[in-house]
Short mmCIF file of C-alpha atoms in Angstrom, two decimals:
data_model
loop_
_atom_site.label_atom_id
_atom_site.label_comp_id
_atom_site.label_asym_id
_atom_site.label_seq_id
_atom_site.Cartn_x
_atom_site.Cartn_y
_atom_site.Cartn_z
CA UNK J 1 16.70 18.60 1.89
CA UNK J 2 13.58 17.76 3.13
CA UNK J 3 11.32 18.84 -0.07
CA UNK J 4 10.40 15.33 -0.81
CA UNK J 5 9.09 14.47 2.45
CA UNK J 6 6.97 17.48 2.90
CA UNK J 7 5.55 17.14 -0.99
CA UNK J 8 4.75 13.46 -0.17
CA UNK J 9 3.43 14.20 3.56
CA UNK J 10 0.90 16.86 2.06
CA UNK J 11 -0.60 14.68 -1.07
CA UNK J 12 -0.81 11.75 1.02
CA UNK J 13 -2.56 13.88 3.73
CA UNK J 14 -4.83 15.12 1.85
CA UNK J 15 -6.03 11.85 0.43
CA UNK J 16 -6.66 10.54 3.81
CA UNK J 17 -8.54 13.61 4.82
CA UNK J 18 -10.82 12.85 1.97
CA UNK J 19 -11.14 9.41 3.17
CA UNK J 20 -11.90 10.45 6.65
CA UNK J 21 -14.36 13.18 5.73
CA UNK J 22 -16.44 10.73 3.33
CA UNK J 23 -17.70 8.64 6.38
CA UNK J 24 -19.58 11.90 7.58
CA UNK J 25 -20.06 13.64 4.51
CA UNK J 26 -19.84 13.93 0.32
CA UNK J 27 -21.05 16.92 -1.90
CA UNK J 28 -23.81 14.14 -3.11
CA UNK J 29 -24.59 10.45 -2.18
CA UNK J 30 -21.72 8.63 -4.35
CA UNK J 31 -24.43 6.52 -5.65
CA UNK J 32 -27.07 8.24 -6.47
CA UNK J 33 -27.97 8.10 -10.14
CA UNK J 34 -28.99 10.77 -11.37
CA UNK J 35 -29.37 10.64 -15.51
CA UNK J 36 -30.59 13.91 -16.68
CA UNK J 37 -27.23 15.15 -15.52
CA UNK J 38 -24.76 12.60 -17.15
CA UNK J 39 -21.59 13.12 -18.53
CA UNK J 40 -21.09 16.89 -17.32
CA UNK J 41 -17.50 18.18 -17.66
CA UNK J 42 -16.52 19.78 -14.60
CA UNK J 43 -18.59 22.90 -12.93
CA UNK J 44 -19.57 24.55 -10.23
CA UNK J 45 -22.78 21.83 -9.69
CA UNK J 46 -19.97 19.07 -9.58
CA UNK J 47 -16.45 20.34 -9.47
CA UNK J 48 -15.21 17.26 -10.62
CA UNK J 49 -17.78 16.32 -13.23
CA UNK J 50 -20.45 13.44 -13.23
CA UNK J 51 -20.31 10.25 -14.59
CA UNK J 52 -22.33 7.86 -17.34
CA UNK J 53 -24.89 7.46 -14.88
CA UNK J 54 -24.85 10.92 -13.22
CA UNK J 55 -22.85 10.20 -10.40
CA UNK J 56 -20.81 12.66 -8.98
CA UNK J 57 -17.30 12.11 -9.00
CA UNK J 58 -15.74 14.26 -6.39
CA UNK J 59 -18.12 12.07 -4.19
CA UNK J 60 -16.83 8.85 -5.83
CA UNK J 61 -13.11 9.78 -5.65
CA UNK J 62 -14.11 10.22 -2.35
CA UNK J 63 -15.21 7.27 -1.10
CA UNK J 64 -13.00 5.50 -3.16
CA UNK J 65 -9.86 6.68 -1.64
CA UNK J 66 -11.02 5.24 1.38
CA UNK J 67 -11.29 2.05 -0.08
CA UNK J 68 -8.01 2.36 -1.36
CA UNK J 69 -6.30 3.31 1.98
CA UNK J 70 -8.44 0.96 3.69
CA UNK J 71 -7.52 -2.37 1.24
CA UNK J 72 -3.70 -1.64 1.20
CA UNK J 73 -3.32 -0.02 4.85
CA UNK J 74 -4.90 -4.02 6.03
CA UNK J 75 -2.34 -5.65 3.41
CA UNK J 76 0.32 -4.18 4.31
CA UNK J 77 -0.50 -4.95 8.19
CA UNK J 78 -0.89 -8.75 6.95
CA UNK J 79 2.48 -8.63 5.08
CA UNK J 80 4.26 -6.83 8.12
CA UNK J 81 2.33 -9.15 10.82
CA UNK J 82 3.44 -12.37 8.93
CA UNK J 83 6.74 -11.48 7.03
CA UNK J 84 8.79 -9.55 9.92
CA UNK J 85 8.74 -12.21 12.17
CA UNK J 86 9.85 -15.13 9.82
CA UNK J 87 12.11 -12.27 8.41
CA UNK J 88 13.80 -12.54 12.20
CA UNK J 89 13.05 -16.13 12.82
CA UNK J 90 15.06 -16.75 9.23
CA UNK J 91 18.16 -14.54 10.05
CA UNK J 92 18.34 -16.02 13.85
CA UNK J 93 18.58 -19.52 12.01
CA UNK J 94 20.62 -18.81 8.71
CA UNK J 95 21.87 -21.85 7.33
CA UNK J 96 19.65 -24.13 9.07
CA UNK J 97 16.58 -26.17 7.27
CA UNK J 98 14.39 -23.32 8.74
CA UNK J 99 16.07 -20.47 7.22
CA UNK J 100 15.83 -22.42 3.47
CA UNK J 101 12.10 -23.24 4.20
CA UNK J 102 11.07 -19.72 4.68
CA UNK J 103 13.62 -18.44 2.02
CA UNK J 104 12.17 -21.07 -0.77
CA UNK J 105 9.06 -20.37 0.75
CA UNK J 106 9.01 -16.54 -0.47
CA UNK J 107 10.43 -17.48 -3.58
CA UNK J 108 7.44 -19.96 -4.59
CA UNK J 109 5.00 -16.37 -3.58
CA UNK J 110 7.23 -14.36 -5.61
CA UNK J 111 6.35 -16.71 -9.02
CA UNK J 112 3.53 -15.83 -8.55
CA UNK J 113 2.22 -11.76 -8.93
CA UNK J 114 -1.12 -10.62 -6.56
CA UNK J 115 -2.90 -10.62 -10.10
CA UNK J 116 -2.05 -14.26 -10.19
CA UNK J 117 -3.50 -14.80 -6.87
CA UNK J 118 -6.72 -12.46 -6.89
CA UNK J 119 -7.58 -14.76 -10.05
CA UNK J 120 -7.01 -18.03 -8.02
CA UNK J 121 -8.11 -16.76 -4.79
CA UNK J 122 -11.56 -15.53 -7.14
CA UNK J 123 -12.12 -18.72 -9.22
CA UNK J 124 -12.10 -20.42 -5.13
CA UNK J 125 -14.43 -17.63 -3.03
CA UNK J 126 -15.50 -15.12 -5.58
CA UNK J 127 -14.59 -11.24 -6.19
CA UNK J 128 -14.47 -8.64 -3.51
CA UNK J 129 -12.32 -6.44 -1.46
CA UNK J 130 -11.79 -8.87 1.44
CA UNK J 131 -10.25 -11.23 -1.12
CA UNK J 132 -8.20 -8.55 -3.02
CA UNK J 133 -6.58 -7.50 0.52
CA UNK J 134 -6.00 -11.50 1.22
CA UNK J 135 -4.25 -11.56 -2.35
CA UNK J 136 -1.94 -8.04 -2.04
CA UNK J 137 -1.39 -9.26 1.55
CA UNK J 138 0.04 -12.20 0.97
CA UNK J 139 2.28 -11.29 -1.92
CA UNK J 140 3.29 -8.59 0.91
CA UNK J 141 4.70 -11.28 3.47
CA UNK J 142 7.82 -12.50 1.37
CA UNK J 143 9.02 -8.61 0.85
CA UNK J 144 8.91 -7.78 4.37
CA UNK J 145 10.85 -11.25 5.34
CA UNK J 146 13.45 -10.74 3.00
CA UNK J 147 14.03 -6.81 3.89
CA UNK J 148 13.86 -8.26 7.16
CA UNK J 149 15.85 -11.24 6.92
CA UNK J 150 18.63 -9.18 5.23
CA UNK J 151 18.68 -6.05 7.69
CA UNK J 152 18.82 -8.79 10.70
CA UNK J 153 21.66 -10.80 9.23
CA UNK J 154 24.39 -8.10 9.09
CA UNK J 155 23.04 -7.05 12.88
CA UNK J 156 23.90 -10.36 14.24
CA UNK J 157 27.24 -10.03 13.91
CA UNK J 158 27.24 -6.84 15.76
CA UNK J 159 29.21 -6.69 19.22
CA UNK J 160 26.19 -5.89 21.17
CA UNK J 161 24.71 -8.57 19.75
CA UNK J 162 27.43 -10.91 20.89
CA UNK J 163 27.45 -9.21 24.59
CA UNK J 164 24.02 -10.18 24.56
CA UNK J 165 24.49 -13.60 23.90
CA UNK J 166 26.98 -13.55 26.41
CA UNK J 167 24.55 -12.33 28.81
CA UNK J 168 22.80 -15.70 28.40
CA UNK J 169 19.97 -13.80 25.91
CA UNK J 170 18.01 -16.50 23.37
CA UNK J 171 17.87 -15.66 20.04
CA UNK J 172 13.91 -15.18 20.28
CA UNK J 173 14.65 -12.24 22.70
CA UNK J 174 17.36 -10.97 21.01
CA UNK J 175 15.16 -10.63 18.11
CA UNK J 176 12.53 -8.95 19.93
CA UNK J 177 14.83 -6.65 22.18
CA UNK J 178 17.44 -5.67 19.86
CA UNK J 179 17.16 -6.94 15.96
CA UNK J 180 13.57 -5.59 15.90
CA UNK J 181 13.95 -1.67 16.89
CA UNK J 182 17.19 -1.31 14.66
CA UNK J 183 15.45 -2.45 11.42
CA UNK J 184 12.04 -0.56 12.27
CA UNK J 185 13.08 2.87 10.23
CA UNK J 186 13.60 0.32 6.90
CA UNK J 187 10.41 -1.64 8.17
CA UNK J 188 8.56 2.26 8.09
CA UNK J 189 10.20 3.22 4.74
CA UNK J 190 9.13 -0.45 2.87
CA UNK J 191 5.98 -0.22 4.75
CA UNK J 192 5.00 3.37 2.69
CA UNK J 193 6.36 2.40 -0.44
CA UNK J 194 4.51 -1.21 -0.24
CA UNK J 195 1.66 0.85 0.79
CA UNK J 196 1.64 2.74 -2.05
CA UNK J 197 1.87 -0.64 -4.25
CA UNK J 198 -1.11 -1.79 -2.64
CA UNK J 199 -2.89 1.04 -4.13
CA UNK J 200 -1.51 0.47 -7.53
CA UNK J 201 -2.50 -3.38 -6.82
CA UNK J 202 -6.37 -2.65 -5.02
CA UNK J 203 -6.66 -0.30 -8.84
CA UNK J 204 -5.46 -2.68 -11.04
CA UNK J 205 -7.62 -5.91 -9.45
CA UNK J 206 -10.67 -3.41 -9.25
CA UNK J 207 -10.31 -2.72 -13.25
CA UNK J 208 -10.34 -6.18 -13.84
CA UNK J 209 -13.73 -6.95 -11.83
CA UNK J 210 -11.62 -8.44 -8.80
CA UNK J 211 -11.40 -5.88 -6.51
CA UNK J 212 -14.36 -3.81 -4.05
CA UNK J 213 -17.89 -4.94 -6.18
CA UNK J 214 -20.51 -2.26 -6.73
CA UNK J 215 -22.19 -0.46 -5.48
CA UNK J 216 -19.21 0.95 -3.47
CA UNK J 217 -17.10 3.24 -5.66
CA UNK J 218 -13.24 2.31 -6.61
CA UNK J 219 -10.62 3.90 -8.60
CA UNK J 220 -9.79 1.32 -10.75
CA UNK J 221 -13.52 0.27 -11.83
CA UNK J 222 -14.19 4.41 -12.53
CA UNK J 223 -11.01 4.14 -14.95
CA UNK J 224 -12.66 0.25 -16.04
CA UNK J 225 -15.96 2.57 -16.61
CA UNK J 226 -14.51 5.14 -18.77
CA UNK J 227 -12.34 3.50 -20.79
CA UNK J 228 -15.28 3.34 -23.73
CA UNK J 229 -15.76 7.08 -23.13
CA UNK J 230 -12.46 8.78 -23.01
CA UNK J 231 -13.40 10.14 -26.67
CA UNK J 232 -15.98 12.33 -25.68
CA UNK J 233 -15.89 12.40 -21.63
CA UNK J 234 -12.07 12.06 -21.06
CA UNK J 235 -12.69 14.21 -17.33
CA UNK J 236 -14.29 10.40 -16.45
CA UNK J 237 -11.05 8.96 -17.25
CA UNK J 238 -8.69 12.05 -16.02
CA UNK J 239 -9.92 12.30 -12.37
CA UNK J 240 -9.77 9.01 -11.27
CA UNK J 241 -6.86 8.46 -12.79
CA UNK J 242 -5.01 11.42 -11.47
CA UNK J 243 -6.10 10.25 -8.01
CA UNK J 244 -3.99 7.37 -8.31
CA UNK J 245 -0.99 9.10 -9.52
CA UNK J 246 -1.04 11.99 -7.25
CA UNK J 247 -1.83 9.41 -4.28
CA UNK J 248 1.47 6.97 -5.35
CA UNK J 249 3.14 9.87 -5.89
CA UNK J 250 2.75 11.67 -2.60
CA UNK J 251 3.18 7.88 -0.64
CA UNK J 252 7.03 7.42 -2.84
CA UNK J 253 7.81 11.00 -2.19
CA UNK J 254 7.02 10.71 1.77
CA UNK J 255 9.28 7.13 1.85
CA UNK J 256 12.12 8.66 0.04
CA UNK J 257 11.99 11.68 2.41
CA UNK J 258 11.62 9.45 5.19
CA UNK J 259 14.50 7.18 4.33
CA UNK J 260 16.50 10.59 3.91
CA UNK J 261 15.39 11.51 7.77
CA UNK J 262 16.00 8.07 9.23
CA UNK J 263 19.39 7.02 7.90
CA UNK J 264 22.20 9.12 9.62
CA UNK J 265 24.28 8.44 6.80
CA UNK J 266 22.13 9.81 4.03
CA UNK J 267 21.63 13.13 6.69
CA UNK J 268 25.47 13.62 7.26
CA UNK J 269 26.25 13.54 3.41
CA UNK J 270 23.54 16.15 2.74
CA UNK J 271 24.54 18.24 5.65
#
């Protein structure tokens, strides 16, 4: 059953069509402010409402969503670009002073969470997006060595590894050549579901002031906005955060399916 894949391939879709189609166009300029008009619930003027200071917010979700896709789509690339090759470089030197260097290395990252290091990474360069995609990045490199580091190890005690070796292969290109494409489908499936963490992450630094600064429109500063207003504007609070629940949602949905579709095993015993 392919349900989940299709679900997840549709919401996510359509959040990165929005994010395309705000470079050329919104129904107003997302930061326009525009008083008189404050506060409206949801109409046929603004389909998704306006906010405290008149802003649309189909326009804001808008650009936002780009900023979302844009911060964790680069994070993830740091965390892949960094932690799949000392994932391989770990597992073709297991036991050695290399392998517990990297391994103690991720462990030290993993004490401390991307909140933790948006603060410090802050209090040392100040607030904005570049830093909160430094910050989700690098708390992205240790998952994608150890996924790595763990998919490679039971591979190199594969026969065609050994007939490589034989062949007079190094364990650089027999990395390269054969670890790397056999661990790519888990590589695509952690890559979506980190992705959608990075969106969770980019929200939650962005409601705490560390994320994308104004003017340019975020998820988790709308929900930061409307917190004080929920009583009596609760459509300020609703949209944004629905964005971010339908957008995780669509991203898990799409790596479950896709782990479905690229593990034989899990496709013969639902056959």
């Amino acid at each position: 059953m392919r349900r989940n894949l299709v679900i997840g391939v549709l919401l996510s879709a359509l959040f990165l069509m929005a994010a395309l189609l705000s470079f050329v166009w919104t129904p107003y300029d997302h930061a326009a402010l525009n008083i008189p008009n404050k506060l409206q619930t949801p109409n046929l003027s603004h389909l998704l409402g306006t906010d405290h200071f008149g802003r649309d917010l189909l326009s804001m979700i808008m650009v936002g969503a780009r900023t979302s896709i844009a911060v964790a789509f680069v994070a993830v690339g740091i965390g892949m670009g960094i932690g799949v090759p000392l994932g391989l470089w770990a597992a073709a030197r297991t036991g050695t002073l290399v392998d517990e260097l990297i391994m103690r290395g991720n462990d030290l990252v993993f004490a401390f969470p991307s909140l933790v290091i948006a603060i410090l990474i802050t209090a040392i360069f100040g607030a904005g997006a570049v830093n909160a995609i430094i910050a989700i990045g690098i708390f992205n490199i240790p998952v994608f060595a150890r996924i790595t580091r763990g998919a490679a190890l039971s591979l190199w005690q594969r026969e065609f590894i050994l007939a490589a070796r034989v062949a007079g292969k190094n364990a650089t290109r027999i990395s390269v050549e054969h670890i790397l494409p056999n661990v790519t489908n888990l590589l695509i499936v952690q890559g979506t579901i980190q992705f959608s963490l990075g969106i969770l992450a980019e929200a939650g630094l962005s409601y705490v002031g560390l994320g994308a600064q104004p003017p340019t429109p975020s998820w988790g500063r709308m929900l930061a906005d409307a917190q004080t207003m929920v009583s009596f504007a609760p459509h300020m609070a609703l949209v944004p955060g629905l964005a971010i629940i339908l957008t995780v949602l669509g991203l898990n949905l799409m790596g479950d399916g896709l782990r479905d579709y690229l593990d034989p095993r899990l496709r013969v015993a639902r056959a």
